[in-house]
Every structure is written in C-alpha cells, then in structure tokens.
Short mmCIF file of C-alpha atoms in Angstrom, two decimals:
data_model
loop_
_atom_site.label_atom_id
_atom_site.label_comp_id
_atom_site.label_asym_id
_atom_site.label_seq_id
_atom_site.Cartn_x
_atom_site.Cartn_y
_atom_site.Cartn_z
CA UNK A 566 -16.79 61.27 -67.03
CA UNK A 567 -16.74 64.73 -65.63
CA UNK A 568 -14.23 67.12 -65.65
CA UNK A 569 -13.61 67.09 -62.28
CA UNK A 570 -12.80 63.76 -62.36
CA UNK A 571 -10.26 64.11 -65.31
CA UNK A 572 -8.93 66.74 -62.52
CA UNK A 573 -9.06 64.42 -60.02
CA UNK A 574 -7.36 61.77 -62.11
CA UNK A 575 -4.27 64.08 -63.45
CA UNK A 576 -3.60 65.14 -59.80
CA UNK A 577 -3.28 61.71 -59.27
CA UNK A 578 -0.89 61.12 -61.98
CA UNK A 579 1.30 64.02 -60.98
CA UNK A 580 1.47 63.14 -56.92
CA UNK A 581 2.60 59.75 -58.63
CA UNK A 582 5.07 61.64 -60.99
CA UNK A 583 6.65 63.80 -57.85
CA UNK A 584 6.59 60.10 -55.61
CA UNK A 585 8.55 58.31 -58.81
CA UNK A 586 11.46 61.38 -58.74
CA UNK A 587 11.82 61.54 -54.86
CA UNK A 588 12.23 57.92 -54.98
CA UNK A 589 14.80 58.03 -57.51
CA UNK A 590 16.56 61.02 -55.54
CA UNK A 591 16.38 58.70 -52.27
CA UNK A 592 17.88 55.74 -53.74
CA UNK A 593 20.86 57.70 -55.12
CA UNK A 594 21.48 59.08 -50.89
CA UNK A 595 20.65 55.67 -50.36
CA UNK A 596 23.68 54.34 -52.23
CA UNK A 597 25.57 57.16 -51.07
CA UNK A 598 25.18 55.61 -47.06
CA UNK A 599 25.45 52.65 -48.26
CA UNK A 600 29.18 53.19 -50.06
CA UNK A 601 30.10 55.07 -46.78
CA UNK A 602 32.58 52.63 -45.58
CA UNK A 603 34.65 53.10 -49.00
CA UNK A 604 34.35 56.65 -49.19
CA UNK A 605 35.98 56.26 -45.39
CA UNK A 606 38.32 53.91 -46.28
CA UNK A 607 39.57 56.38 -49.54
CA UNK A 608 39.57 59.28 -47.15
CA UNK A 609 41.43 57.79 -44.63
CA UNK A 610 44.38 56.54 -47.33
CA UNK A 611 44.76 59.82 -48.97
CA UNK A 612 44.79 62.06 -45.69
CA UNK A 613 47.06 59.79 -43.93
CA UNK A 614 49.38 59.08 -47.06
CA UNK A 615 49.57 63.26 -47.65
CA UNK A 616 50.80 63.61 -43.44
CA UNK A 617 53.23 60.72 -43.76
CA UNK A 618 55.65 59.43 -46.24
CA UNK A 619 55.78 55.84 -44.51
CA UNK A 620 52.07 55.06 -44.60
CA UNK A 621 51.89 53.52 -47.92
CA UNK A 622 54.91 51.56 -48.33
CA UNK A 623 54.68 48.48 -48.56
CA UNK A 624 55.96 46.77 -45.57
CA UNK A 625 53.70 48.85 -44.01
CA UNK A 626 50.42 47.89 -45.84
CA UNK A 627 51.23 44.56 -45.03
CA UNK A 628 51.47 45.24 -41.24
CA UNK A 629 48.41 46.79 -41.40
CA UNK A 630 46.56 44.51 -42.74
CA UNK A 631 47.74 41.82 -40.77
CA UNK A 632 46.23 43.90 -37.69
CA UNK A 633 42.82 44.06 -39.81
CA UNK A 634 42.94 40.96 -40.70
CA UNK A 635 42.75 40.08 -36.66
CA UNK A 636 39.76 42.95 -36.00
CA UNK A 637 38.15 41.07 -39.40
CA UNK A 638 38.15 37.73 -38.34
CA UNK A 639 36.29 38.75 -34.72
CA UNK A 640 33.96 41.03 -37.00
CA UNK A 641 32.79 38.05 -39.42
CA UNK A 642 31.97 36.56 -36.00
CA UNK A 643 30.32 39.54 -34.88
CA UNK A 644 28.37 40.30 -38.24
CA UNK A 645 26.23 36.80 -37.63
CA UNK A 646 25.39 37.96 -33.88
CA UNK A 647 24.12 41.20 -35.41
CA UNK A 648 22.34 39.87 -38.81
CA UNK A 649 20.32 38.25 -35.99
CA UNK A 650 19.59 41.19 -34.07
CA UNK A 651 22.15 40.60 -31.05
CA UNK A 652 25.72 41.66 -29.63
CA UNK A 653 28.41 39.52 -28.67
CA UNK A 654 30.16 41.74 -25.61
CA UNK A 655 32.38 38.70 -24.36
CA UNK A 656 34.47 38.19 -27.39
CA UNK A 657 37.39 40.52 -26.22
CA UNK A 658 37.52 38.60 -22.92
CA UNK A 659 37.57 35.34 -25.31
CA UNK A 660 40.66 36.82 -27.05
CA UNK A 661 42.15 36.81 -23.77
CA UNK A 662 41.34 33.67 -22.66
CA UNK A 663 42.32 31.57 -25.85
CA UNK A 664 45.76 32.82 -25.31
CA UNK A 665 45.76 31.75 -21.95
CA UNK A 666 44.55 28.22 -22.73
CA UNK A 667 47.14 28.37 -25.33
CA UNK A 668 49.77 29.35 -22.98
CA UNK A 669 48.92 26.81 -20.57
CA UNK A 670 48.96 23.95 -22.92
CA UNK A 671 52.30 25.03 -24.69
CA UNK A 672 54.09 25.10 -21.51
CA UNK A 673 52.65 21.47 -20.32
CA UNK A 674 50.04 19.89 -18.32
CA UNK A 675 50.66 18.35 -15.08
CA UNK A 676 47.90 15.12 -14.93
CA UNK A 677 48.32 14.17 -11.26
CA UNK A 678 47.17 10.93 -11.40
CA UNK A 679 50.07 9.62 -13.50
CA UNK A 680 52.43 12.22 -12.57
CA UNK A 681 52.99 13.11 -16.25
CA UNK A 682 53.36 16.39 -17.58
CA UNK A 683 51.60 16.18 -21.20
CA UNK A 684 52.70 19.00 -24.47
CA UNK A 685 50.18 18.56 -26.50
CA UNK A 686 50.87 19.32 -30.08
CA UNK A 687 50.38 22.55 -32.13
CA UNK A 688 47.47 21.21 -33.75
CA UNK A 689 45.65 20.24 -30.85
CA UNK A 690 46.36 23.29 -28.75
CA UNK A 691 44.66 25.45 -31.70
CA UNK A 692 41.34 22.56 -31.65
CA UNK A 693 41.57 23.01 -27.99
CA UNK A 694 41.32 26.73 -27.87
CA UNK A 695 39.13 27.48 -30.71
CA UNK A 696 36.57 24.74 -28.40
CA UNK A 697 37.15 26.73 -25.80
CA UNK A 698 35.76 29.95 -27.34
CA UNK A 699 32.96 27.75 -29.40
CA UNK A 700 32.03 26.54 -25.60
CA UNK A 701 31.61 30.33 -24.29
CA UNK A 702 29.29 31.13 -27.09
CA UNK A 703 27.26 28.21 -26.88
CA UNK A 704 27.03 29.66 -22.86
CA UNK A 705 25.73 32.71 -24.64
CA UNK A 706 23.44 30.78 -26.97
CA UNK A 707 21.96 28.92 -23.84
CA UNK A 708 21.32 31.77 -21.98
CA UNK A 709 19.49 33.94 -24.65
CA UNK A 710 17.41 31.28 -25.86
CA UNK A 711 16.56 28.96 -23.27
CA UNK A 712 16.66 31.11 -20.43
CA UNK A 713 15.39 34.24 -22.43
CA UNK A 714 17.95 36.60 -20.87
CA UNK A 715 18.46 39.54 -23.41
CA UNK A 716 21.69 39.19 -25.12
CA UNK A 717 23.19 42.38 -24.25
CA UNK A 718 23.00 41.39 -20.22
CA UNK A 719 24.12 37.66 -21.15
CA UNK A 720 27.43 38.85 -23.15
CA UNK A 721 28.00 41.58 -21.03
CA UNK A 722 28.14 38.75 -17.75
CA UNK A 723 30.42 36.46 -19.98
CA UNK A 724 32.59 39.45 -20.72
CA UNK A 725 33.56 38.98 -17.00
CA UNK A 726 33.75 35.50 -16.71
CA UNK A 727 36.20 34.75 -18.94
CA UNK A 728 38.12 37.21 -18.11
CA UNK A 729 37.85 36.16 -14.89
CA UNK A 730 38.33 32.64 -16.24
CA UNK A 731 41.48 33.46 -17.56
CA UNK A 732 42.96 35.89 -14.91
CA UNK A 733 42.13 32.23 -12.33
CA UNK A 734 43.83 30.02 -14.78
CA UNK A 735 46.89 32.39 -15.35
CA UNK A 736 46.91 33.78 -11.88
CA UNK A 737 47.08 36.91 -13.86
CA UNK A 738 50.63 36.11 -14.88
CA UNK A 739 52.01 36.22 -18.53
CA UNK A 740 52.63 33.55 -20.54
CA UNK A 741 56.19 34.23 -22.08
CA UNK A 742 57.97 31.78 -24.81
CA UNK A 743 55.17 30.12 -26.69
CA UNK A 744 57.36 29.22 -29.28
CA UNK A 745 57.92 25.44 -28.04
CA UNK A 746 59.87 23.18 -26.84
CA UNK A 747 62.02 21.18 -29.49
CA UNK A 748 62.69 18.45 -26.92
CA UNK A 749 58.82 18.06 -26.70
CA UNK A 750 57.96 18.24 -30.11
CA UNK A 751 55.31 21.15 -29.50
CA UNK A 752 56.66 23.98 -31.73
CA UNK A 753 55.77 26.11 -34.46
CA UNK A 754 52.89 28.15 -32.66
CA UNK A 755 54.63 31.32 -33.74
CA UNK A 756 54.30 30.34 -37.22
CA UNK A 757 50.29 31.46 -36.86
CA UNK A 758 51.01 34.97 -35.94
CA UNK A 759 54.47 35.21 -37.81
CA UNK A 760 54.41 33.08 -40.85
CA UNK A 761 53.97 34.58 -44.32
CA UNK A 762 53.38 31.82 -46.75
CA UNK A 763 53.60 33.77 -50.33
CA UNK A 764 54.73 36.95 -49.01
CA UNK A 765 51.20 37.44 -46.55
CA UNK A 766 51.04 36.89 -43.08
CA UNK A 767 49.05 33.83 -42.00
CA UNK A 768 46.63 36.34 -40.20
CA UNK A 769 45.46 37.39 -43.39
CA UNK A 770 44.80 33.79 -45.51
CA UNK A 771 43.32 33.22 -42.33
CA UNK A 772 41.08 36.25 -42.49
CA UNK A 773 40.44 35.32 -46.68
CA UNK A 774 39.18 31.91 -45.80
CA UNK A 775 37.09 32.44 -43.31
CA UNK A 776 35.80 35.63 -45.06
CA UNK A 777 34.72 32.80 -47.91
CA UNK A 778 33.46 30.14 -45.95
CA UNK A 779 31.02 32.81 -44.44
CA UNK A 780 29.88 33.94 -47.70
CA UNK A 781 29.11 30.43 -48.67
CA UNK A 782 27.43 30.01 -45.52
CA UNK A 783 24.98 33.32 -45.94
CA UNK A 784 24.70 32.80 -49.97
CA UNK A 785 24.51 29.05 -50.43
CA UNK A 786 22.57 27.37 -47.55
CA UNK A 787 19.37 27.50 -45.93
CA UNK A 788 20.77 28.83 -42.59
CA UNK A 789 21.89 31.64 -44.38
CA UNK A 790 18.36 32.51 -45.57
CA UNK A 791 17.04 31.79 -41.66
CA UNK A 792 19.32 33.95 -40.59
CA UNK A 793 17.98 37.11 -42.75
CA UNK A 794 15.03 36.16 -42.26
CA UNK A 795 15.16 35.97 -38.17
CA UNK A 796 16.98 39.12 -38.03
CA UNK A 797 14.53 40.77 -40.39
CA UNK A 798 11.60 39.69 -38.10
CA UNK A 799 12.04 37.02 -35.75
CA UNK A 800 8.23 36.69 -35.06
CA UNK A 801 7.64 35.89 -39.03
CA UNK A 802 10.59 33.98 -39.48
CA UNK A 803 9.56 31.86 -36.36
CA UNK A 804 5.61 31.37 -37.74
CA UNK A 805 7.40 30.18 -41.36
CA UNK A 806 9.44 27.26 -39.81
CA UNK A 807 12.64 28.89 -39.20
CA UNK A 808 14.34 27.14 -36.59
CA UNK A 809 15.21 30.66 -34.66
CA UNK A 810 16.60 28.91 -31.42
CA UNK A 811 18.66 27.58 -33.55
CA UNK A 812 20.12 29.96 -35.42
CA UNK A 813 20.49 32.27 -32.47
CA UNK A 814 22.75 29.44 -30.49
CA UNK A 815 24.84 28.80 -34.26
CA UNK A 816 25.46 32.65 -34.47
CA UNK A 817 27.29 32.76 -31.21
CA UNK A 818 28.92 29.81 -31.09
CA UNK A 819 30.97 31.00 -34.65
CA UNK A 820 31.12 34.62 -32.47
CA UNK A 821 32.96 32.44 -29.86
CA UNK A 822 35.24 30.40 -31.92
CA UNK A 823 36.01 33.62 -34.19
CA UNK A 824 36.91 35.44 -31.04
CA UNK A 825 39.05 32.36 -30.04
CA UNK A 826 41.23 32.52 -33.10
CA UNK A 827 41.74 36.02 -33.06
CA UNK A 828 43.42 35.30 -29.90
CA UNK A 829 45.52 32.41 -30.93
CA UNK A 830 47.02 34.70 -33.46
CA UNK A 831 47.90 37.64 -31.56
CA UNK A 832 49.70 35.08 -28.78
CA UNK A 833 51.16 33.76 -31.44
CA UNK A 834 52.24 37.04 -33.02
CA UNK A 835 53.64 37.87 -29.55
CA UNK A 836 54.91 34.53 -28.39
CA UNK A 837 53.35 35.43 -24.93
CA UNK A 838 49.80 35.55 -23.64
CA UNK A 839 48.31 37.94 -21.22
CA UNK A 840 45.29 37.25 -19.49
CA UNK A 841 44.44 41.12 -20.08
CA UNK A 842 44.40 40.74 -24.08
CA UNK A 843 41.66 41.69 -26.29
CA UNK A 844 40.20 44.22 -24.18
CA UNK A 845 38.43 46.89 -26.02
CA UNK A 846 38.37 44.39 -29.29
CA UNK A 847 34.66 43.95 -29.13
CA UNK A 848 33.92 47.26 -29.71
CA UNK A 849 36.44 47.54 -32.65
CA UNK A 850 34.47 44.43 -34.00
CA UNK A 851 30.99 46.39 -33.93
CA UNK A 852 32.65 49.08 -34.95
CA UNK A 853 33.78 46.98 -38.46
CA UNK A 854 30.35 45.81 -38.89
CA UNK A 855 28.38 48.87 -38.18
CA UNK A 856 30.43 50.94 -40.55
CA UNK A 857 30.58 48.15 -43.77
CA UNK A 858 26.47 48.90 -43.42
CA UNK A 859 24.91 46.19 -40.72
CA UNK A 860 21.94 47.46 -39.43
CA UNK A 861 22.20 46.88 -35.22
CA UNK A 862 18.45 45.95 -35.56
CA UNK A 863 19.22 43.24 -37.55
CA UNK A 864 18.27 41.45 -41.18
CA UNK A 865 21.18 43.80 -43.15
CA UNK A 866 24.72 43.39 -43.66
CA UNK A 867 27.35 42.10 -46.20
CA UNK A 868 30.83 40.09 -45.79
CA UNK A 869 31.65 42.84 -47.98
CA UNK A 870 30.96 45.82 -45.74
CA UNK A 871 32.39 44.13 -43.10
CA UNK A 872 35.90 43.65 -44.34
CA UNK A 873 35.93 47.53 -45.66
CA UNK A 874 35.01 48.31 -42.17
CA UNK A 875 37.34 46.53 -40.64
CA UNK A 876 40.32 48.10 -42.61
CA UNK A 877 38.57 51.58 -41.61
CA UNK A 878 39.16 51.14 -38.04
CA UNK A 879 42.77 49.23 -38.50
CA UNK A 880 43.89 51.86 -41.11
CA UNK A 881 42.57 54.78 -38.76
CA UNK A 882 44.39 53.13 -35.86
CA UNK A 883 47.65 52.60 -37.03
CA UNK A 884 47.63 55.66 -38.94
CA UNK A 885 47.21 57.67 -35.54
CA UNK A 886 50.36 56.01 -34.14
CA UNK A 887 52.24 57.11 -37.36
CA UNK A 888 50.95 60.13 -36.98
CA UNK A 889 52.31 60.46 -33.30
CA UNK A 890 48.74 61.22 -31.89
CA UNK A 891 48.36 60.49 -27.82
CA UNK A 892 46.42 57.08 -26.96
CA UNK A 893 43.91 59.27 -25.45
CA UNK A 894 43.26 61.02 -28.82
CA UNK A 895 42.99 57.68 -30.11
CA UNK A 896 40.11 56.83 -28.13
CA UNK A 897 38.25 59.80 -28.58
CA UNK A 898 38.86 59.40 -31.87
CA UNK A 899 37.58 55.66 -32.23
CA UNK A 900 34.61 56.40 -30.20
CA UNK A 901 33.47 59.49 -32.17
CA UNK A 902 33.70 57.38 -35.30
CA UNK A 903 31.67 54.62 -33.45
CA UNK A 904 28.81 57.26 -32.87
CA UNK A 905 29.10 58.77 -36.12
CA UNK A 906 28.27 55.26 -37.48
CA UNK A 907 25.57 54.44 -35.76
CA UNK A 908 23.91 57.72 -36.46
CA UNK A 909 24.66 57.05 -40.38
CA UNK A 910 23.38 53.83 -39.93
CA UNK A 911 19.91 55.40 -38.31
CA UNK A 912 19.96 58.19 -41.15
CA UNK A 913 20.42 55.15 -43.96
CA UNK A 914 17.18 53.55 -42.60
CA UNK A 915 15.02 56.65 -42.36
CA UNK A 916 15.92 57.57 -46.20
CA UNK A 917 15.06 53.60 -46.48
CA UNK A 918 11.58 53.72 -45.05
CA UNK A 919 10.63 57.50 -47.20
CA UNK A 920 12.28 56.01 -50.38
CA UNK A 921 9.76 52.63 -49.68
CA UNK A 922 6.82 54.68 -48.83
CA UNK A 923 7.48 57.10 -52.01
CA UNK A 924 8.07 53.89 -54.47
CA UNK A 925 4.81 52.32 -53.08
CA UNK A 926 2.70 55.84 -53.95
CA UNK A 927 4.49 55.43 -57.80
CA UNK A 928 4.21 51.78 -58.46
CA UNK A 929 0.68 52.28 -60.33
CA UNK A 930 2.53 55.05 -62.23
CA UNK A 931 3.64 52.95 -65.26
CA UNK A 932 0.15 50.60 -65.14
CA UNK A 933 -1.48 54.27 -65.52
CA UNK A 934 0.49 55.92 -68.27
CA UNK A 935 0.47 52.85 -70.09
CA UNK A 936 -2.72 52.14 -69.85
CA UNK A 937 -4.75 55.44 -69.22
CA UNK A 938 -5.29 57.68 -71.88
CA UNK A 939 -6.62 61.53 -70.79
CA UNK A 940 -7.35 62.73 -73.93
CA UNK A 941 -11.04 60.52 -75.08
CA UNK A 942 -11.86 61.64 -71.67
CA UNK A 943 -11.14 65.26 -72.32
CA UNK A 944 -13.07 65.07 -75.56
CA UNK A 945 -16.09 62.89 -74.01
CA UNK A 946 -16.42 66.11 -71.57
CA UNK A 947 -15.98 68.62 -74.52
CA UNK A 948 -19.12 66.52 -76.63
CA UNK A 949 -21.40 66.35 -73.93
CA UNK A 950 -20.51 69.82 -73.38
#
C-alpha cells in the first residue's frame, strides 16, 4: 500500500475522530433542549418565590396545581393530536360547551311529550358531557380523514361551532347554582371542582389518572406504537399496516373528551357555567406540550414533558397575578413564551439532524480502530522503500 494511501486512510480516521466529539458535544445541547421545561419550571419557582413571600406556601401550591392540573388534562388531550402531526383549535370552545350541557342538565330537562321535567343524576350529566366533547372530536376526526380537510382549518371551524353551539343552547346566559337540587336528588357536582379527597383537589387525581392511563396507552399497546409511528411519517407508517385513519379519528376524539372534562371541572369549581369559558385554553394546552419537548411536526413527545409544561404555564400565570402584573402583561407575556418555545423546539431539531449526520460519519470509527492497524502498513511502505 502506498503512502498516500496510509495518508488517505489517517485523514479518514481523524474526520471520523472530529465527527465522534461533535457528536458527543451535540448530544450534551441536545439534552440541554430537551431538559428545558425543568430548567423553566426551576426558574420560574425561585424568581417568583424571591418577589413574593406567599408563592410557596402551601395552600398556595395546592391552588396552583389544581389550575395545572385543568391546563394538564386538555394538554394530555392535546399531546395525542400533536404526536400525530395535528392541532386541536376547538377544545377551548369544548370547555365552554361541556359546562353548558352541564348546566342545562343540572337545572332540568323539559321532555314535551310527557310534560316532565327530567334531573338527571351527577353521574350521568358527567357521561353526558364528556360524549358531548368525544362527539365534537370525532366531527374533527371525520373531517380530516374522510373529507381530507387539513386539521388546522377543520378545528379552527369547530372552534366556532361550539361556541356557537353553546352560546344557542345557553342563549348566552350563565348558568348559576350547579350545586343541585336536594329535592331532586341531582347534587354533588361541586364536589368535582371542590372536593379534596386526601388533602388534593379532585382536579388533580383527576389529572394523575388520566396522566397514567395515557402512559399505558403510548407504552403498552399497539396504538401507541401507530401513533409514533404515523406522526413520525405517516406515508411509512401507512405502507407498514398502520391503520392511520384510525389513529387520526382516536387522537381527537380523547382531544374532545379531555377538553370536555376540563370543563366539567371548572363549572364545577365555579358552580356556574358560562357559555364564554375556556377561551384562550387551547393555546395554553399547546403551549404545555410544546414546552415539555413535542415536536409540532409530530412523532416526539413524552407524558412527562407535558405535565412539566403544563405547571410552566400555570406557575407563570398565577405567579403574575401574585405579582400584581396587568392582564395585558400577562398576555404578552404568555405569548412571548409560546414563541420562544417553538423556536427552541426548531433549534432542538436542527442540533438533532447535525448530531445524526455527525454520528453517521463516526459509526465506522470503532470497526476501524479496532480492527485497522497503521503501523504494518507504515513498515510495508518503509521495506519496499
């Protein structure tokens, strides 16, 4: 062998040396982004608990969290619609309308026919409502995959409709005194936003079990793995059996029921239900997801992430109102750290793509120092020298 080809082959060798130490320098930025939303989270508590005594005491921490714990359950939601690559843009009209089917049962239907006004029972109002948000989601499903209408237009339409829906059924009137009737047998709604079995708010253990039955979902069953896999790339997926119709319609019928028990709890919480309510909440829902580390393309996201990003935005907004700062402020505020997300998201999967690129030039590295020895080359030259 010739000596420019030992050249040739220790040039080699050190391009894979220099690709083997940027991709180890990547992957520690790379954990950086992706530990962002606790780094936020640790931030937040430390500047907030230094500018205000009250912040972490503990009747406070648990109010907080029982306003995360609302944001959280309509981000688990949201977290499926975006593992598969969409948005859900009705679920803070959803909020609003859940409490206004609510209302409307709690204070009793009129059925003409017999001239009997009907209170249905606690239970049944919660099935009812939860259906109700199930059946706006499967109207999403329907028209992204059967009628191929992209799914930011299709929730974006159903963000109006059931608001709509609900302004027509309420006449845009508040619902006041959900509580129940005792002469009807009906009460103990408030319980859901106001009950604190073992010292936490219901909100919460609602918030811990669905956080769980998720994970099972994603971790233990084959929908889980579709739903990776269609987010990752839909096209794939679709060619490998994956039922991606399917999953699409699944994803956004949980979005829809989510949504619809995030509403039950804050009419609950209030004992009154305004057609107006959630508004805003789907962008503190994206918000949750985007900062615990989802990728808006798709195919990357944790439970995990989601619930640390979900106490970022309900510890940043309740620390504000400590804090005195004006609701306009707020919404700056929210909306900045929105952007600033999404760009950290973008930034995570460039450093992503050089760190692959840089591990696929070093992967022969260890095959070739293992197995590649310089030196009877060097002396083969030297002897025929």
């Amino acid at each position: 062998m010739s000596s420019t080809q030992i050249k040739d082959h220790e040039l080699v060798l050190r391009q894979r040396h220099k690709a083997a130490a940027q991709a180890r320098r990547l992957k520690v930025v790379e954990s950086a982004f992706e530990l962002r939303a606790f780094i936020a989270l640790g931030v937040l508590i430390v500047v907030f608990s230094l500018m205000s005594d009250s912040f972490m005491t503990v009747d406070n921490v648990i109010t907080m969290t029982k306003h995360v714990a609302i944001n959280a359950v309509l981000a688990l939601g949201m977290l499926l619609v975006i593992l598969k690559g969409g948005i859900d843009l009705s679920v803070g009209s959803t909020v609003g309308l859940s409490g206004v089917v609510a209302g409307e049962l709690l204070q009793g239907v009129n059925l003409r026919i017999t001239d009997v006004v009907a209170y249905p029972q606690v239970w049944a109002v919660i099935v009812i409502c939860i259906a109700v948000g199930a059946l706006v989601g499967a109207v999403n499903g329907i028209l992204i995959t059967r009628m191929n209408v992209a799914p930011f237009i299709a929730t974006l339409g159903m963000l109006y409709v059931a608001r709509a829906t609900a302004l027509l059924i309420s006449d845009g009137t508040t619902y006041p005194n959900l509580g129940g009737n005792p002469e009807t047998n009906n009460t103990g709604f408030d319980w859901l936003g106001q009950g604190r079995p073992l010292g936490m708010p219901v909100a919460v253990w609602i918030m811990i079990v669905l956080a769980v039955l998720v994970t099972i979902l994603l971790r233990s069953t084959p929908f889980g793995r579709w739903l990776y896999a269609a987010g990752g790339n839909e096209r794939a997926a679709e060619l490998s059996g994956v039922p991606v119709k399917r999953v699409k319609m699944i994803v956004y019928v949980i979005s829809g029921a989510c949504a619809a028990m995030a509403g039950l709890i804050i009419a609950s919480e209030l004992t009154s239900a305004a057609p107006q309510a959630g508004e805003s909440f789907e962008l503190n829902a994206i918000a949750a997801v985007v900062i615990g580390g989802a990728a808006l393309s798709g195919g990357r996201g944790t439970i995990r992430g989601t619930l640390v990003g979900a106490f970022v935005i309900g510890f940043l907004a309740d620390g504000l109102v400590i804090l005195g700062v004006s609701t306009f402020w707020q919404m700056f505020i929210k909306g900045a750290v929105i952007i600033i997300a999404v760009i950290l998201d973008q930034s995570q999967q460039r450093y992503q793509r050089r760190r692959t690129a840089a591990t696929a030039v070093a992967v022969p590295e260890q095959h070739d120092t293992a197995n590649t020895d310089t030196t009877p080359l060097r002396n083969e030259v030297s002897g025929r020298r």
